[in-house]
PDB file of C-alpha atoms in Angstrom:
ATOM      1  CA  MET T  32     333.251 231.953 198.992  1.00  0.00           C
ATOM      2  CA  LYS T  33     332.049 233.072 202.413  1.00  0.00           C
ATOM      3  CA  LYS T  34     329.009 234.738 200.830  1.00  0.00           C
ATOM      4  CA  ILE T  35     328.028 231.520 199.067  1.00  0.00           C
ATOM      5  CA  ILE T  36     328.327 229.503 202.289  1.00  0.00           C
ATOM      6  CA  LEU T  37     326.302 232.121 204.154  1.00  0.00           C
ATOM      7  CA  ILE T  38     323.566 232.161 201.493  1.00  0.00           C
ATOM      8  CA  LEU T  39     323.414 228.358 201.345  1.00  0.00           C
ATOM      9  CA  SER T  40     323.225 228.056 205.133  1.00  0.00           C
ATOM     10  CA  LEU T  41     320.429 230.660 205.303  1.00  0.00           C
ATOM     11  CA  LEU T  42     318.595 228.842 202.532  1.00  0.00           C
ATOM     12  CA  LEU T  43     318.973 225.546 204.403  1.00  0.00           C
ATOM     13  CA  VAL T  44     317.607 227.098 207.606  1.00  0.00           C
ATOM     14  CA  LEU T  45     314.676 228.549 205.667  1.00  0.00           C
ATOM     15  CA  VAL T  46     313.812 225.230 204.006  1.00  0.00           C
ATOM     16  CA  LEU T  47     314.036 223.317 207.287  1.00  0.00           C
ATOM     17  CA  SER T  48     311.897 225.832 209.149  1.00  0.00           C
ATOM     18  CA  ILE T  49     309.233 225.697 206.428  1.00  0.00           C
ATOM     19  CA  SER T  50     309.133 221.897 206.554  1.00  0.00           C
ATOM     20  CA  PHE T  51     308.763 221.886 210.355  1.00  0.00           C
ATOM     21  CA  SER T  52     305.965 224.436 210.281  1.00  0.00           C
ATOM     22  CA  TYR T  53     304.173 222.454 207.564  1.00  0.00           C
ATOM     23  CA  ALA T  54     304.467 219.230 209.567  1.00  0.00           C
ATOM     24  CA  ASN T  55     303.044 220.946 212.646  1.00  0.00           C
ATOM     25  CA  GLU T  56     299.861 222.259 211.019  1.00  0.00           C
ATOM     26  CA  GLN T  57     296.390 221.081 212.037  1.00  0.00           C
ATOM     27  CA  ASP T  58     295.022 217.884 210.495  1.00  0.00           C
ATOM     28  CA  THR T  59     291.484 219.129 210.027  1.00  0.00           C
ATOM     29  CA  ARG T  60     289.389 219.156 206.905  1.00  0.00           C
ATOM     30  CA  PRO T  61     287.648 222.411 206.085  1.00  0.00           C
ATOM     31  CA  GLY T  62     283.887 222.233 206.496  1.00  0.00           C
ATOM     32  CA  LEU T  63     283.934 218.966 208.442  1.00  0.00           C
ATOM     33  CA  ASN T  64     282.951 219.454 212.064  1.00  0.00           C
ATOM     34  CA  VAL T  65     281.306 217.361 214.756  1.00  0.00           C
ATOM     35  CA  GLU T  66     277.738 218.347 213.825  1.00  0.00           C
ATOM     36  CA  VAL T  67     278.263 217.449 210.170  1.00  0.00           C
ATOM     37  CA  ARG T  68     279.787 214.100 211.134  1.00  0.00           C
ATOM     38  CA  GLU T  69     276.944 213.305 213.548  1.00  0.00           C
ATOM     39  CA  ASP T  70     274.316 214.230 210.943  1.00  0.00           C
ATOM     40  CA  TRP T  71     276.079 212.080 208.359  1.00  0.00           C
ATOM     41  CA  HIS T  72     276.283 209.155 210.785  1.00  0.00           C
ATOM     42  CA  GLN T  73     272.578 209.437 211.635  1.00  0.00           C
ATOM     43  CA  GLU T  74     271.670 209.528 207.931  1.00  0.00           C
ATOM     44  CA  LYS T  75     273.839 206.442 207.365  1.00  0.00           C
ATOM     45  CA  ILE T  76     272.179 204.536 210.222  1.00  0.00           C
ATOM     46  CA  ASP T  77     268.705 205.535 208.996  1.00  0.00           C
ATOM     47  CA  TRP T  78     269.599 204.395 205.480  1.00  0.00           C
ATOM     48  CA  LYS T  79     270.811 201.031 206.824  1.00  0.00           C
ATOM     49  CA  ARG T  80     267.634 200.561 208.868  1.00  0.00           C
ATOM     50  CA  LYS T  81     265.553 201.301 205.779  1.00  0.00           C
ATOM     51  CA  ARG T  82     267.519 198.697 203.772  1.00  0.00           C
ATOM     52  CA  ILE T  83     266.936 196.143 206.557  1.00  0.00           C
ATOM     53  CA  ASP T  84     263.183 196.848 206.450  1.00  0.00           C
ATOM     54  CA  GLU T  85     263.188 196.446 202.659  1.00  0.00           C
ATOM     55  CA  ALA T  86     265.108 193.161 202.904  1.00  0.00           C
ATOM     56  CA  LEU T  87     262.610 191.945 205.495  1.00  0.00           C
ATOM     57  CA  ASP T  88     259.661 192.903 203.266  1.00  0.00           C
ATOM     58  CA  ASP T  89     261.279 191.179 200.262  1.00  0.00           C
ATOM     59  CA  GLY T  90     261.889 188.011 202.277  1.00  0.00           C
ATOM     60  CA  ILE T  91     265.674 188.154 201.974  1.00  0.00           C
ATOM     61  CA  ILE T  92     266.121 188.038 205.755  1.00  0.00           C
ATOM     62  CA  ASN T  93     263.841 186.828 208.534  1.00  0.00           C
ATOM     63  CA  GLU T  94     262.528 188.620 211.646  1.00  0.00           C
ATOM     64  CA  ASP T  95     265.328 187.326 213.862  1.00  0.00           C
ATOM     65  CA  GLN T  96     268.036 188.607 211.502  1.00  0.00           C
ATOM     66  CA  ALA T  97     266.318 192.001 211.198  1.00  0.00           C
ATOM     67  CA  ARG T  98     266.050 192.252 214.983  1.00  0.00           C
ATOM     68  CA  THR T  99     269.742 191.358 215.342  1.00  0.00           C
ATOM     69  CA  TRP T 100     270.753 194.045 212.847  1.00  0.00           C
ATOM     70  CA  ASN T 101     268.584 196.670 214.512  1.00  0.00           C
ATOM     71  CA  GLU T 102     270.091 195.775 217.905  1.00  0.00           C
ATOM     72  CA  HIS T 103     273.541 196.195 216.358  1.00  0.00           C
ATOM     73  CA  PHE T 104     272.601 199.616 214.980  1.00  0.00           C
ATOM     74  CA  ASP T 105     271.256 200.616 218.415  1.00  0.00           C
ATOM     75  CA  TYR T 106     274.534 199.498 219.976  1.00  0.00           C
ATOM     76  CA  MET T 107     276.556 201.502 217.446  1.00  0.00           C
ATOM     77  CA  GLU T 108     274.475 204.634 218.076  1.00  0.00           C
ATOM     78  CA  ASP T 109     274.972 204.269 221.835  1.00  0.00           C
ATOM     79  CA  PHE T 110     278.684 203.637 221.334  1.00  0.00           C
ATOM     80  CA  HIS T 111     279.168 206.770 219.232  1.00  0.00           C
ATOM     81  CA  ASP T 112     277.029 208.848 221.597  1.00  0.00           C
ATOM     82  CA  GLU T 113     279.240 207.774 224.485  1.00  0.00           C
ATOM     83  CA  ASN T 114     282.663 207.791 222.788  1.00  0.00           C
ATOM     84  CA  GLY T 115     282.259 210.190 219.889  1.00  0.00           C
ATOM     85  CA  PHE T 116     284.011 209.667 216.605  1.00  0.00           C
ATOM     86  CA  MET T 117     287.585 208.574 217.027  1.00  0.00           C
ATOM     87  CA  PRO T 118     290.341 209.156 214.444  1.00  0.00           C
ATOM     88  CA  GLY T 119     292.296 206.423 212.777  1.00  0.00           C
ATOM     89  CA  GLY T 120     289.683 204.460 210.915  1.00  0.00           C
ATOM     90  CA  CYS T 121     290.720 203.194 207.464  1.00  0.00           C
ATOM     91  CA  HIS T 122     293.974 205.119 207.636  1.00  0.00           C
ATOM     92  CA  GLY T 123     292.080 208.298 206.815  1.00  0.00           C
ATOM     93  CA  TYR T 124     293.409 211.806 206.283  1.00  0.00           C
ATOM     94  CA  ARG T 125     296.772 211.684 208.093  1.00  0.00           C
ATOM     95  CA  LYS T 126     295.513 209.728 211.055  1.00  0.00           C
ATOM     96  CA  GLY T 127     295.986 206.205 212.294  1.00  0.00           C
ATOM     97  CA  MET T 128     298.906 204.073 211.159  1.00  0.00           C
ATOM     98  CA  ARG T 129     300.068 206.531 208.496  1.00  0.00           C
ATOM     99  CA  ARG T 130     301.019 205.433 205.019  1.00  0.00           C
ATOM    100  CA  GLY T 131     303.698 202.953 205.966  1.00  0.00           C
ATOM    101  CA  MET T 132     306.537 201.564 203.933  1.00  0.00           C
ATOM    102  CA  MET T 133     306.738 202.416 200.227  1.00  0.00           C
ATOM    103  CA  ARG T 134     303.951 204.988 200.642  1.00  0.00           C
ATOM    104  CA  THR T 135     301.079 202.505 200.495  1.00  0.00           C
ATOM    105  CA  HIS T 136     298.318 201.459 202.820  1.00  0.00           C
ATOM    106  CA  GLY T 137     299.336 197.821 202.567  1.00  0.00           C
ATOM    107  CA  TRP T 138     297.082 197.007 199.636  1.00  0.00           C
ATOM    108  CA  ASN T 139     298.078 194.437 197.012  1.00  0.00           C
ATOM    109  CA  ARG T 140     300.683 192.723 199.132  1.00  0.00           C
TER     110      ARG T 140
END
């Protein structure tokens, strides 16, 4: 009986220590670093500017709207240059508000 209690207690300690070490691991994605994120953000901004120019050429928006959008993109570039990329957007990869109650992101409520 004492052997069974000893084995079960050692097994419990092992399981708990594994869960704590897993919870303490880094929350980084492999292959995703600051340079990759900055390049991706610059490509995204360039793509958006190109779409604005196309919409202006097609007559979907006017000059004032295009200027407003380009000012917004300039502001966003300055903002990210000054503040970097902060975690927590869109409840991404174990950051932000976490998954919440019932393991959802609050969709379909």
